[in-house]
Amino acid sequence: MEDVRWPAEQLEEHRLEVSNRIRNLFWTVSGDYDIEFEPDTEKYVYSKQTVLYEAVKQGAFARYFDQKKLGMYLMKKIHFSAGEDMLLPLAGLCMDAAVNRFIIRERLGTKEIREQAFGELEKAEEEQISDNAVNGLYDLMSSYGYYGGTMFFYGDMKGDDMQSSYNSGRTCNRCYLYDHRSTSLNAGYLWGRPFYIIRNAWNVINAIDDGKVQGSEQRLKELKGEAMTIMALCQFDLTRCFGYPYTKDKGAGWGAPIVDHAITLDENPPRSTVAKDYEFIISTLEEAIPLMSTSKNNSRMNAYAARALLSRIYLYHDDNEKAFQMASNLIEEVEGNGMYRLYTRDEYVPAWDLKNTFGTESLFEIANSTDDNGGRSSLAYLMHWNGYREIFATQKFVDELLSDPDDIRCLLLEKNVYNKNDVWWLKKWPGTDATTPSFENNYVIFRLSEVYLNAAEAGVKIGGASAVKGLNYLNAIVQRANPAKEVTAAEYTLDRVLEERSKELIGEGHRFFDMLRNGKTIVRKGGYHLPGIVEEIDWDYYKCVLPIPTDQFTFSPDMEQNPGYTKN
């Protein structure tokens, strides 16, 4: 068979051709062109000989044995609780033992394909070690104290679009109250967890660089790129939570310690400036992106997700030209290749349903399951009306969104009565149904709508030709929500972009950061806000950043504390 292996990004274009050639191989060996056979074209990208030999093996088995009888036997075993992950590979080995002596004699070249296939399988097992290690990094990210809840609470509850319904003492409520102290961070694991992930990411990177794990050069590059991107995201979160916005003083203030190598348990790097933090984050991502795959890998980041992150980081870094180019190029590329696209108006509300995961505009989302989730501490359960009903949309946000009743996003709000007040809860993370909250919602970290809005924000700040394109990107979001609406050039201002970011990205952890980095004042008055809250917040309010936890000073007594907080 002619060698027709293509890079992952070209697979979509050639998928039908590859599939037909492999089917023809199966049919030729089996001698029966009526048997259905579905080849694994995704696997063909990195394990060509394995896929080819699978077609030969299956074809030979269909020729010499009763394939249907084996299939029924396996289905019966699985029905009676046999482990599918172990049973199917074992069946594959038995099939190989049954047919290889026949087919090797009959078809020249089969022996070589078989040997190469087993070589690929051995290499894949070695790659799996690194793959599992990278999966472990994502698992650490998914905890309640990080992207399973707290990172969303922190970005939304400290803004003006979402609020607590009562003083529960939970993390979401503490963020809403700005109840942060060095002795009690009240912000999940936002100090310790990102550092722990970074340290583990360096272990993966070093193992790859030092040749301690084996695998194809391409796959190891991709895994390294993923680990570097996760590391950059964690360093970014530390910088924006513990350091003042770069735009306040061009990054002159203290940020987070930079972990630029695999540190030992007793090694405690000093705090860096926000400017130095961003230099490290940006250079890490710029190195990582060319290493990464462009193929979709649900619940894992690919090059598109990393580029979306970098467009966001450029905005925070006030590098609007680069933010615009990164976002605009990404949008045009996926429009051209069809890898991702914005949800249509009709798709928009159903896209948030519990079972509709990894949608057309989801670049990266944290995957949860029925047996691996944040439980009652999860974002979804805290929001749901029949869960803890602890998080509502503010009256300010509700009034702004419902001012256009034809905006499709209005359907993501539902009115209920709480303490004799009409309140509105957000249905972006719904349960199994309207009355049953769920633990296992996936949480979207990067989606294409944000990339459009990143380009729109950068464009209005740059002006000129970038503003012309930026306005088109803004209107793509506005008119998806309501086709009758359009933002004119005269109306295209930073405030209008921030308004659209508020409407589109509520519940996704952006509003507090969007307002702060743009030098805006967050105003939380009226409606059903709880009494005694901080009503106005800007980047001069000391609790707009978190304190360094007291425990850190045991190991780093000379580390600088953020202004307004004590070390103990």
Protein backbone atom coordinates (compact mmCIF):
# COMPACT_ATOMS: atom_id res chain seq x y z
CA MET A 1 0.00 0.00 0.00
CA GLU A 2 1.33 3.45 -0.96
CA ASP A 3 2.56 5.59 1.94
CA VAL A 4 -0.07 8.32 2.34
CA ARG A 5 0.64 9.51 5.86
CA TRP A 6 -0.13 13.19 6.43
CA PRO A 7 0.43 15.60 9.33
CA ALA A 8 -2.48 15.90 11.77
CA GLU A 9 -3.55 19.30 10.43
CA GLN A 10 -3.97 17.82 6.93
CA LEU A 11 -5.84 14.71 8.04
CA GLU A 12 -9.28 16.28 7.63
CA GLU A 13 -8.57 16.99 3.95
CA HIS A 14 -7.43 13.41 3.26
CA ARG A 15 -9.55 11.47 5.76
CA LEU A 16 -11.87 9.92 3.17
CA GLU A 17 -8.94 8.83 0.97
CA VAL A 18 -7.10 7.24 3.92
CA SER A 19 -10.27 5.54 5.13
CA ASN A 20 -11.06 4.08 1.69
CA ARG A 21 -7.54 2.73 1.20
CA ILE A 22 -7.55 0.99 4.57
CA ARG A 23 -11.02 -0.47 3.91
CA ASN A 24 -9.83 -1.78 0.57
CA LEU A 25 -6.93 -3.52 2.33
CA PHE A 26 -9.38 -5.16 4.77
CA TRP A 27 -11.73 -6.26 1.98
CA THR A 28 -8.87 -7.62 -0.15
CA VAL A 29 -7.58 -9.77 2.71
CA SER A 30 -11.03 -10.95 3.82
CA GLY A 31 -12.29 -11.58 0.31
CA ASP A 32 -15.72 -10.29 1.36
CA TYR A 33 -16.62 -6.76 0.17
CA ASP A 34 -19.94 -6.75 2.04
CA ILE A 35 -18.42 -6.70 5.54
CA GLU A 36 -18.47 -3.30 7.27
CA PHE A 37 -15.13 -2.09 8.60
CA GLU A 38 -14.40 1.29 10.18
CA PRO A 39 -10.67 2.15 10.29
CA ASP A 40 -9.17 4.40 12.98
CA THR A 41 -8.05 7.32 10.81
CA GLU A 42 -7.13 9.48 13.83
CA LYS A 43 -4.65 6.85 14.97
CA TYR A 44 -3.22 6.63 11.43
CA VAL A 45 -1.53 10.02 11.97
CA TYR A 46 0.89 8.67 14.57
CA SER A 47 0.62 4.85 14.28
CA LYS A 48 0.29 4.07 10.59
CA GLN A 49 1.57 0.49 10.69
CA THR A 50 -0.66 -0.36 13.66
CA VAL A 51 -3.75 0.77 11.74
CA LEU A 52 -2.67 -1.07 8.59
CA TYR A 53 -1.96 -4.29 10.47
CA GLU A 54 -5.30 -4.03 12.27
CA ALA A 55 -7.00 -4.02 8.85
CA VAL A 56 -4.94 -7.07 7.75
CA LYS A 57 -5.58 -8.91 11.03
CA GLN A 58 -9.33 -8.21 11.05
CA GLY A 59 -9.59 -9.14 7.39
CA ALA A 60 -7.75 -12.44 7.93
CA PHE A 61 -9.88 -13.27 10.96
CA ALA A 62 -13.05 -12.63 8.95
CA ARG A 63 -11.72 -14.93 6.26
CA TYR A 64 -10.68 -17.91 8.42
CA PHE A 65 -12.99 -17.64 11.46
CA ASP A 66 -16.52 -16.62 12.46
CA GLN A 67 -16.20 -12.91 13.20
CA LYS A 68 -19.84 -12.52 14.28
CA LYS A 69 -19.56 -15.31 16.84
CA LEU A 70 -16.52 -13.64 18.44
CA GLY A 71 -18.36 -10.31 18.48
CA MET A 72 -21.36 -11.84 20.24
CA TYR A 73 -19.09 -13.52 22.77
CA LEU A 74 -17.34 -10.26 23.60
CA MET A 75 -20.62 -8.37 23.89
CA LYS A 76 -21.92 -10.99 26.32
CA LYS A 77 -18.80 -10.76 28.47
CA ILE A 78 -18.97 -6.96 28.56
CA HIS A 79 -22.69 -7.12 29.40
CA PHE A 80 -21.83 -9.25 32.43
CA SER A 81 -19.33 -6.62 33.64
CA ALA A 82 -16.09 -7.80 32.05
CA GLY A 83 -13.56 -4.98 31.88
CA GLU A 84 -13.73 -3.66 28.31
CA ASP A 85 -10.31 -1.97 28.56
CA MET A 86 -8.67 -5.32 29.27
CA LEU A 87 -10.92 -7.66 27.30
CA LEU A 88 -10.68 -6.00 23.87
CA PRO A 89 -6.85 -5.77 23.74
CA LEU A 90 -6.67 -9.40 24.92
CA ALA A 91 -9.09 -10.41 22.14
CA GLY A 92 -6.89 -8.55 19.66
CA LEU A 93 -3.83 -10.53 20.77
CA CYS A 94 -5.77 -13.78 20.44
CA MET A 95 -6.87 -12.84 16.94
CA ASP A 96 -3.26 -12.10 16.01
CA ALA A 97 -2.11 -15.47 17.35
CA ALA A 98 -4.85 -17.20 15.36
CA VAL A 99 -4.19 -15.62 11.96
CA ASN A 100 -0.62 -14.34 11.72
CA ARG A 101 0.91 -17.65 10.54
CA PHE A 102 -1.64 -17.89 7.70
CA ILE A 103 -1.50 -14.32 6.52
CA ILE A 104 2.29 -14.01 6.67
CA ARG A 105 2.61 -16.95 4.28
CA GLU A 106 -0.11 -15.64 1.99
CA ARG A 107 0.71 -11.95 1.72
CA LEU A 108 4.26 -10.73 1.24
CA GLY A 109 5.07 -7.69 3.36
CA THR A 110 2.66 -8.60 6.16
CA LYS A 111 5.49 -9.78 8.43
CA GLU A 112 7.23 -6.41 8.14
CA ILE A 113 4.01 -4.46 8.77
CA ARG A 114 3.29 -6.64 11.83
CA GLU A 115 6.79 -6.10 13.27
CA GLN A 116 6.54 -2.36 12.72
CA ALA A 117 3.05 -2.30 14.29
CA PHE A 118 4.31 -4.02 17.44
CA GLY A 119 7.21 -1.57 17.50
CA GLU A 120 4.73 1.32 17.36
CA LEU A 121 2.70 -0.23 20.19
CA GLU A 122 5.82 -0.54 22.35
CA LYS A 123 6.72 3.08 21.65
CA ALA A 124 3.12 4.13 22.38
CA GLU A 125 3.32 2.48 25.81
CA GLU A 126 6.45 4.51 26.54
CA GLU A 127 4.74 7.69 25.31
CA GLN A 128 1.76 6.88 27.52
CA ILE A 129 3.93 7.43 30.58
CA SER A 130 4.44 11.07 29.59
CA ASP A 131 0.87 11.34 28.36
CA ASN A 132 -0.44 10.19 31.74
CA ALA A 133 1.86 12.67 33.47
CA VAL A 134 0.39 15.53 31.40
CA ASN A 135 -3.12 14.22 32.12
CA GLY A 136 -2.18 14.45 35.78
CA LEU A 137 -1.51 18.18 35.35
CA TYR A 138 -5.01 18.69 33.96
CA ASP A 139 -6.44 16.66 36.83
CA LEU A 140 -4.71 18.96 39.32
CA MET A 141 -6.19 21.97 37.50
CA SER A 142 -9.72 20.59 37.83
CA SER A 143 -9.86 20.74 41.63
CA TYR A 144 -12.49 22.87 43.35
CA GLY A 145 -9.76 25.19 44.63
CA TYR A 146 -8.63 26.07 41.11
CA TYR A 147 -10.50 25.61 37.80
CA GLY A 148 -13.20 23.40 39.32
CA GLY A 149 -14.66 26.51 40.92
CA THR A 150 -12.44 29.10 42.60
CA MET A 151 -10.91 30.70 39.50
CA PHE A 152 -14.45 31.38 38.26
CA PHE A 153 -15.63 32.66 41.65
CA TYR A 154 -12.65 34.98 41.86
CA GLY A 155 -13.20 36.47 38.40
CA ASP A 156 -16.97 36.87 38.69
CA MET A 157 -17.90 37.36 42.34
CA LYS A 158 -15.41 40.21 42.75
CA GLY A 159 -16.97 42.02 39.78
CA ASP A 160 -20.36 43.65 39.29
CA ASP A 161 -22.25 40.95 37.36
CA MET A 162 -22.64 38.21 39.99
CA GLN A 163 -23.22 38.14 43.74
CA SER A 164 -23.86 35.96 46.76
CA SER A 165 -27.40 35.32 47.91
CA TYR A 166 -26.38 35.04 51.58
CA ASN A 167 -23.29 34.96 53.79
CA SER A 168 -22.43 31.29 53.67
CA GLY A 169 -18.72 31.50 54.41
CA ARG A 170 -17.95 29.47 51.28
CA THR A 171 -15.21 30.58 48.91
CA CYS A 172 -17.59 32.19 46.44
CA ASN A 173 -19.11 34.28 49.22
CA ARG A 174 -15.70 35.25 50.61
CA CYS A 175 -14.61 36.44 47.16
CA TYR A 176 -17.80 38.49 46.85
CA LEU A 177 -17.07 40.08 50.25
CA TYR A 178 -13.37 40.63 49.45
CA ASP A 179 -12.71 38.77 52.68
CA HIS A 180 -9.02 38.06 52.09
CA ARG A 181 -6.42 37.92 54.84
CA SER A 182 -2.88 36.58 54.95
CA THR A 183 -3.94 34.13 57.65
CA SER A 184 -6.99 33.02 55.63
CA LEU A 185 -6.78 33.55 51.89
CA ASN A 186 -10.44 32.58 51.33
CA ALA A 187 -9.63 32.03 47.68
CA GLY A 188 -9.33 28.29 47.32
CA TYR A 189 -5.89 27.01 46.42
CA LEU A 190 -4.89 29.95 44.23
CA TRP A 191 -1.42 30.20 45.80
CA GLY A 192 -0.35 26.60 46.39
CA ARG A 193 -2.07 24.71 43.57
CA PRO A 194 -0.64 26.64 40.58
CA PHE A 195 2.89 26.36 42.03
CA TYR A 196 2.43 22.64 42.57
CA ILE A 197 1.28 22.19 38.97
CA ILE A 198 4.22 24.25 37.67
CA ARG A 199 6.67 22.09 39.62
CA ASN A 200 5.11 18.93 38.18
CA ALA A 201 5.11 20.43 34.67
CA TRP A 202 8.86 21.02 34.95
CA ASN A 203 9.30 17.37 35.93
CA VAL A 204 7.52 16.32 32.72
CA ILE A 205 9.54 18.75 30.60
CA ASN A 206 12.85 17.62 32.09
CA ALA A 207 11.98 13.94 31.68
CA ILE A 208 11.33 14.57 27.98
CA ASP A 209 14.43 16.72 27.48
CA ASP A 210 16.66 14.24 29.32
CA GLY A 211 15.44 11.29 27.27
CA LYS A 212 13.98 9.52 30.30
CA VAL A 213 10.81 8.74 28.37
CA GLN A 214 10.71 7.31 24.89
CA GLY A 215 8.35 7.96 22.02
CA SER A 216 8.10 9.54 18.62
CA GLU A 217 9.85 12.87 18.36
CA GLN A 218 6.61 14.57 17.26
CA ARG A 219 4.52 13.24 20.14
CA LEU A 220 7.11 14.16 22.76
CA LYS A 221 7.28 17.69 21.32
CA GLU A 222 3.50 17.96 21.62
CA LEU A 223 3.52 16.77 25.22
CA LYS A 224 6.28 19.22 26.09
CA GLY A 225 4.31 22.03 24.47
CA GLU A 226 1.24 21.12 26.51
CA ALA A 227 3.21 21.05 29.76
CA MET A 228 4.71 24.46 28.95
CA THR A 229 1.28 25.92 28.16
CA ILE A 230 -0.18 24.63 31.42
CA MET A 231 2.81 26.12 33.23
CA ALA A 232 2.27 29.50 31.49
CA LEU A 233 -1.43 29.49 32.43
CA CYS A 234 -0.61 28.79 36.07
CA GLN A 235 2.05 31.52 36.17
CA PHE A 236 -0.43 33.92 34.55
CA ASP A 237 -3.10 33.16 37.17
CA LEU A 238 -0.60 33.71 39.99
CA THR A 239 0.45 37.03 38.45
CA ARG A 240 -3.06 38.40 37.95
CA CYS A 241 -4.30 37.28 41.38
CA PHE A 242 -1.31 38.33 43.49
CA GLY A 243 0.03 41.22 41.41
CA TYR A 244 -1.56 44.51 40.39
CA PRO A 245 -2.60 44.88 36.74
CA TYR A 246 0.30 45.51 34.39
CA THR A 247 -1.54 48.57 33.05
CA LYS A 248 -1.49 50.27 36.46
CA ASP A 249 2.25 50.92 36.53
CA LYS A 250 3.69 49.05 33.52
CA GLY A 251 4.31 46.05 35.73
CA ALA A 252 6.61 47.77 38.22
CA GLY A 253 4.82 46.25 41.23
CA TRP A 254 5.42 42.87 42.79
CA GLY A 255 3.94 39.88 41.04
CA ALA A 256 4.51 36.17 41.69
CA PRO A 257 7.72 34.18 42.08
CA ILE A 258 8.91 32.83 38.74
CA VAL A 259 9.55 29.10 38.67
CA ASP A 260 11.85 28.84 35.65
CA HIS A 261 13.28 25.40 36.44
CA ALA A 262 12.41 22.25 38.37
CA ILE A 263 12.73 23.38 41.97
CA THR A 264 13.34 21.22 45.02
CA LEU A 265 10.88 21.11 47.91
CA ASP A 266 13.06 23.42 50.01
CA GLU A 267 13.66 25.93 47.20
CA ASN A 268 11.56 29.11 47.39
CA PRO A 269 12.10 31.61 44.55
CA PRO A 270 11.66 35.30 45.44
CA ARG A 271 8.81 37.40 44.11
CA SER A 272 9.36 38.94 40.71
CA THR A 273 7.85 42.10 39.25
CA VAL A 274 4.66 41.85 37.24
CA ALA A 275 6.63 42.94 34.15
CA LYS A 276 9.15 40.11 34.57
CA ASP A 277 6.33 37.65 35.16
CA TYR A 278 4.74 38.58 31.84
CA GLU A 279 8.07 38.32 30.04
CA PHE A 280 8.40 34.75 31.31
CA ILE A 281 4.78 33.81 30.57
CA ILE A 282 4.85 35.20 27.03
CA SER A 283 8.23 33.70 26.13
CA THR A 284 7.11 30.31 27.48
CA LEU A 285 3.95 30.34 25.34
CA GLU A 286 5.75 31.60 22.25
CA GLU A 287 8.14 28.66 22.57
CA ALA A 288 5.36 26.16 23.34
CA ILE A 289 2.89 26.92 20.54
CA PRO A 290 5.04 25.68 17.60
CA LEU A 291 5.52 22.37 19.44
CA MET A 292 1.82 21.68 19.90
CA SER A 293 -0.61 19.70 17.79
CA THR A 294 -3.43 21.48 16.00
CA SER A 295 -5.66 18.39 16.24
CA LYS A 296 -8.62 18.46 18.62
CA ASN A 297 -7.99 16.58 21.82
CA ASN A 298 -11.03 17.02 24.05
CA SER A 299 -10.19 18.09 27.62
CA ARG A 300 -6.60 18.84 26.55
CA MET A 301 -5.08 22.01 25.11
CA ASN A 302 -3.86 22.16 21.52
CA ALA A 303 -2.10 24.96 19.63
CA TYR A 304 -5.38 26.84 19.08
CA ALA A 305 -6.13 26.90 22.81
CA ALA A 306 -2.60 28.09 23.55
CA ARG A 307 -2.97 30.89 20.99
CA ALA A 308 -6.29 31.92 22.56
CA LEU A 309 -4.52 32.11 25.93
CA LEU A 310 -1.72 34.18 24.43
CA SER A 311 -4.20 36.63 22.87
CA ARG A 312 -5.70 37.10 26.34
CA ILE A 313 -2.30 37.56 27.94
CA TYR A 314 -1.25 40.16 25.36
CA LEU A 315 -4.39 42.15 26.29
CA TYR A 316 -3.51 42.00 29.99
CA HIS A 317 0.04 43.03 29.07
CA ASP A 318 -1.32 46.05 27.14
CA ASP A 319 0.31 44.79 23.95
CA ASN A 320 -2.72 45.47 21.79
CA GLU A 321 -1.05 45.07 18.40
CA LYS A 322 0.07 41.54 19.26
CA ALA A 323 -3.26 40.74 20.94
CA PHE A 324 -5.12 41.78 17.80
CA GLN A 325 -2.84 39.88 15.43
CA MET A 326 -2.91 36.72 17.55
CA ALA A 327 -6.71 36.76 17.87
CA SER A 328 -7.41 37.82 14.28
CA ASN A 329 -5.05 35.24 12.77
CA LEU A 330 -6.58 32.49 14.91
CA ILE A 331 -10.12 33.46 13.86
CA GLU A 332 -9.23 33.56 10.16
CA GLU A 333 -7.38 30.26 10.35
CA VAL A 334 -10.22 28.31 11.95
CA GLU A 335 -12.74 29.96 9.63
CA GLY A 336 -10.65 28.61 6.77
CA ASN A 337 -10.09 25.07 8.00
CA GLY A 338 -13.40 24.54 9.82
CA MET A 339 -11.74 23.26 13.00
CA TYR A 340 -13.82 25.58 15.19
CA ARG A 341 -16.64 28.06 14.64
CA LEU A 342 -18.96 30.26 16.65
CA TYR A 343 -22.21 28.70 17.79
CA THR A 344 -25.13 29.82 15.67
CA ARG A 345 -28.00 31.65 17.33
CA ASP A 346 -30.08 28.44 17.38
CA GLU A 347 -27.20 26.43 18.82
CA TYR A 348 -26.26 28.94 21.51
CA VAL A 349 -28.53 28.03 24.42
CA PRO A 350 -28.43 24.23 23.86
CA ALA A 351 -24.64 24.44 23.68
CA TRP A 352 -24.60 24.94 27.47
CA ASP A 353 -26.61 21.80 28.24
CA LEU A 354 -24.90 19.29 30.53
CA LYS A 355 -24.40 16.70 27.79
CA ASN A 356 -23.31 19.09 25.03
CA THR A 357 -19.61 19.09 25.84
CA PHE A 358 -16.67 20.09 23.62
CA GLY A 359 -18.77 22.19 21.26
CA THR A 360 -17.75 23.89 18.02
CA GLU A 361 -16.31 26.95 19.75
CA SER A 362 -14.84 25.25 22.82
CA LEU A 363 -11.06 25.51 22.55
CA PHE A 364 -10.42 24.03 25.99
CA GLU A 365 -12.66 22.94 28.80
CA ILE A 366 -12.08 21.14 32.09
CA ALA A 367 -13.70 17.72 31.85
CA ASN A 368 -15.60 16.31 34.80
CA SER A 369 -17.45 13.02 35.17
CA THR A 370 -19.91 11.36 37.52
CA ASP A 371 -17.06 9.87 39.57
CA ASP A 372 -14.51 12.71 39.27
CA ASN A 373 -15.92 16.16 40.01
CA GLY A 374 -16.12 18.95 42.57
CA GLY A 375 -19.28 17.65 44.23
CA ARG A 376 -21.37 20.16 46.15
CA SER A 377 -18.47 22.61 46.14
CA SER A 378 -18.55 22.81 42.34
CA LEU A 379 -19.49 25.92 40.43
CA ALA A 380 -22.56 24.24 38.93
CA TYR A 381 -24.01 23.11 42.26
CA LEU A 382 -23.43 26.49 43.93
CA MET A 383 -25.23 28.26 41.07
CA HIS A 384 -28.15 25.91 40.54
CA TRP A 385 -31.54 26.94 41.93
CA ASN A 386 -32.03 23.46 43.39
CA GLY A 387 -28.43 23.21 44.57
CA TYR A 388 -27.05 25.73 47.07
CA ARG A 389 -28.62 28.63 45.07
CA GLU A 390 -25.75 30.75 46.32
CA ILE A 391 -24.78 32.69 43.19
CA PHE A 392 -27.14 35.02 41.32
CA ALA A 393 -26.74 37.57 38.55
CA THR A 394 -26.81 41.11 39.93
CA GLN A 395 -29.75 43.39 39.23
CA LYS A 396 -27.40 45.64 37.26
CA PHE A 397 -26.48 42.81 34.91
CA VAL A 398 -30.06 41.59 34.57
CA ASP A 399 -31.31 45.07 33.67
CA GLU A 400 -28.61 45.47 31.02
CA LEU A 401 -29.21 42.09 29.40
CA LEU A 402 -33.01 42.13 29.54
CA SER A 403 -33.10 45.64 28.05
CA ASP A 404 -33.04 43.72 24.75
CA PRO A 405 -35.55 40.88 25.21
CA ASP A 406 -34.62 39.48 21.77
CA ASP A 407 -31.03 38.83 22.86
CA ILE A 408 -30.74 35.02 22.80
CA ARG A 409 -28.61 35.15 25.95
CA CYS A 410 -31.67 36.23 27.93
CA LEU A 411 -32.73 32.57 27.77
CA LEU A 412 -29.76 31.69 29.99
CA LEU A 413 -31.35 33.64 32.86
CA GLU A 414 -34.23 32.25 34.90
CA LYS A 415 -36.28 34.24 37.39
CA ASN A 416 -37.10 32.90 40.84
CA VAL A 417 -38.11 34.41 44.17
CA TYR A 418 -35.60 34.50 47.00
CA ASN A 419 -36.24 36.31 50.31
CA LYS A 420 -39.26 37.95 48.66
CA ASN A 421 -37.08 39.37 45.87
CA ASP A 422 -37.16 38.50 42.19
CA VAL A 423 -33.71 37.13 41.49
CA TRP A 424 -32.11 35.63 38.38
CA TRP A 425 -29.82 32.65 38.23
CA LEU A 426 -27.51 31.85 35.35
CA LYS A 427 -28.04 28.59 33.47
CA LYS A 428 -24.63 28.33 31.83
CA TRP A 429 -23.75 25.37 34.03
CA PRO A 430 -27.15 23.65 34.27
CA GLY A 431 -27.94 20.34 35.87
CA THR A 432 -29.43 17.16 34.50
CA ASP A 433 -32.66 19.15 34.11
CA ALA A 434 -34.22 22.34 35.47
CA THR A 435 -34.84 20.78 38.89
CA THR A 436 -31.76 18.57 39.31
CA PRO A 437 -28.32 20.13 39.90
CA SER A 438 -25.29 18.34 38.59
CA PHE A 439 -21.75 17.83 39.84
CA GLU A 440 -20.14 16.78 36.56
CA ASN A 441 -20.48 19.86 34.35
CA ASN A 442 -17.50 20.67 32.16
CA TYR A 443 -16.13 24.19 32.60
CA VAL A 444 -14.98 26.14 29.54
CA ILE A 445 -11.64 27.91 29.95
CA PHE A 446 -11.15 29.18 26.38
CA ARG A 447 -13.78 29.54 23.69
CA LEU A 448 -13.88 31.25 20.34
CA SER A 449 -16.31 33.99 21.42
CA GLU A 450 -13.66 35.32 23.80
CA VAL A 451 -11.11 35.38 20.97
CA TYR A 452 -13.50 37.50 18.86
CA LEU A 453 -13.94 39.88 21.81
CA ASN A 454 -10.18 39.99 22.44
CA ALA A 455 -9.74 41.12 18.84
CA ALA A 456 -12.57 43.65 19.22
CA GLU A 457 -11.02 45.12 22.37
CA ALA A 458 -7.52 45.30 20.93
CA GLY A 459 -8.89 46.78 17.68
CA VAL A 460 -10.71 49.67 19.34
CA LYS A 461 -7.57 50.50 21.33
CA ILE A 462 -5.36 50.48 18.22
CA GLY A 463 -7.70 52.23 15.80
CA GLY A 464 -7.27 52.45 12.03
CA ALA A 465 -7.60 49.29 9.94
CA SER A 466 -7.55 47.16 13.09
CA ALA A 467 -10.61 49.01 14.37
CA VAL A 468 -12.48 48.27 11.12
CA LYS A 469 -11.84 44.53 11.52
CA GLY A 470 -12.35 44.73 15.28
CA LEU A 471 -15.83 46.18 14.80
CA ASN A 472 -16.70 43.26 12.52
CA TYR A 473 -15.56 40.83 15.20
CA LEU A 474 -17.66 42.65 17.80
CA ASN A 475 -20.73 42.58 15.58
CA ALA A 476 -20.31 38.84 15.00
CA ILE A 477 -21.05 38.39 18.70
CA VAL A 478 -23.71 41.13 18.91
CA GLN A 479 -25.65 39.90 15.87
CA ARG A 480 -25.42 36.26 16.87
CA ALA A 481 -27.29 37.33 20.02
CA ASN A 482 -29.78 39.47 18.09
CA PRO A 483 -29.53 39.70 14.28
CA ALA A 484 -31.45 43.00 14.33
CA LYS A 485 -28.73 44.74 16.34
CA GLU A 486 -25.53 46.32 15.07
CA VAL A 487 -22.81 48.40 16.71
CA THR A 488 -21.92 51.38 14.50
CA ALA A 489 -18.45 52.86 14.16
CA ALA A 490 -19.54 55.79 16.32
CA GLU A 491 -20.72 53.41 19.05
CA TYR A 492 -17.56 51.28 18.91
CA THR A 493 -15.79 52.25 22.14
CA LEU A 494 -13.91 50.39 24.86
CA ASP A 495 -16.93 50.68 27.14
CA ARG A 496 -19.16 49.11 24.47
CA VAL A 497 -16.71 46.21 24.08
CA LEU A 498 -16.59 45.71 27.84
CA GLU A 499 -20.38 45.70 27.93
CA GLU A 500 -20.43 42.94 25.33
CA ARG A 501 -17.75 40.97 27.18
CA SER A 502 -19.94 41.24 30.27
CA LYS A 503 -23.01 39.87 28.48
CA GLU A 504 -21.17 37.12 26.63
CA LEU A 505 -18.67 35.90 29.23
CA ILE A 506 -20.64 36.10 32.48
CA GLY A 507 -20.00 33.05 34.67
CA GLU A 508 -16.68 32.32 32.94
CA GLY A 509 -14.43 34.26 35.32
CA HIS A 510 -13.62 37.45 33.36
CA ARG A 511 -15.52 40.51 34.58
CA PHE A 512 -13.38 41.48 37.61
CA PHE A 513 -10.16 41.20 35.61
CA ASP A 514 -11.62 42.99 32.57
CA MET A 515 -12.64 46.00 34.60
CA LEU A 516 -9.49 46.17 36.71
CA ARG A 517 -6.93 45.88 33.90
CA ASN A 518 -8.73 48.65 31.99
CA GLY A 519 -8.56 51.02 34.94
CA LYS A 520 -12.33 50.96 35.50
CA THR A 521 -14.18 51.22 38.80
CA ILE A 522 -16.37 48.29 39.80
CA VAL A 523 -19.62 49.61 41.32
CA ARG A 524 -21.82 47.25 43.35
CA LYS A 525 -24.84 49.19 44.58
CA GLY A 526 -28.61 48.74 44.56
CA GLY A 527 -30.54 45.67 43.59
CA TYR A 528 -30.32 42.88 46.16
CA HIS A 529 -26.65 43.20 47.08
CA LEU A 530 -25.94 42.11 50.64
CA PRO A 531 -25.53 44.90 53.21
CA GLY A 532 -22.06 46.02 54.23
CA ILE A 533 -20.23 44.93 51.07
CA VAL A 534 -17.45 46.93 49.43
CA GLU A 535 -19.37 49.05 46.95
CA GLU A 536 -16.61 50.53 44.79
CA ILE A 537 -13.38 48.81 43.80
CA ASP A 538 -10.57 50.02 41.57
CA TRP A 539 -6.91 49.10 41.22
CA ASP A 540 -6.01 51.31 44.18
CA TYR A 541 -8.10 49.25 46.59
CA TYR A 542 -5.63 46.99 48.34
CA LYS A 543 -7.91 43.94 48.28
CA CYS A 544 -8.06 43.94 44.51
CA VAL A 545 -5.06 41.62 44.87
CA LEU A 546 -4.63 38.68 47.22
CA PRO A 547 -2.19 38.62 50.12
CA ILE A 548 0.77 36.28 50.19
CA PRO A 549 -0.34 33.58 52.69
CA THR A 550 1.25 33.73 56.16
CA ASP A 551 2.64 30.19 55.83
CA GLN A 552 4.85 31.28 52.93
CA PHE A 553 6.83 33.61 55.21
CA THR A 554 7.93 30.63 57.30
CA PHE A 555 9.96 29.53 54.27
CA SER A 556 10.57 32.98 52.77
CA PRO A 557 10.73 35.48 55.66
CA ASP A 558 12.11 38.23 53.42
CA MET A 559 9.41 37.91 50.74
CA GLU A 560 7.47 41.12 50.15
CA GLN A 561 3.83 41.23 51.29
CA ASN A 562 1.26 43.14 49.25
CA PRO A 563 0.44 46.65 50.59
CA GLY A 564 -2.34 46.78 53.17
CA TYR A 565 -1.84 43.19 54.35
CA THR A 566 0.26 41.93 57.24
CA LYS A 567 2.57 38.94 57.17
CA ASN A 568 0.82 37.31 60.13
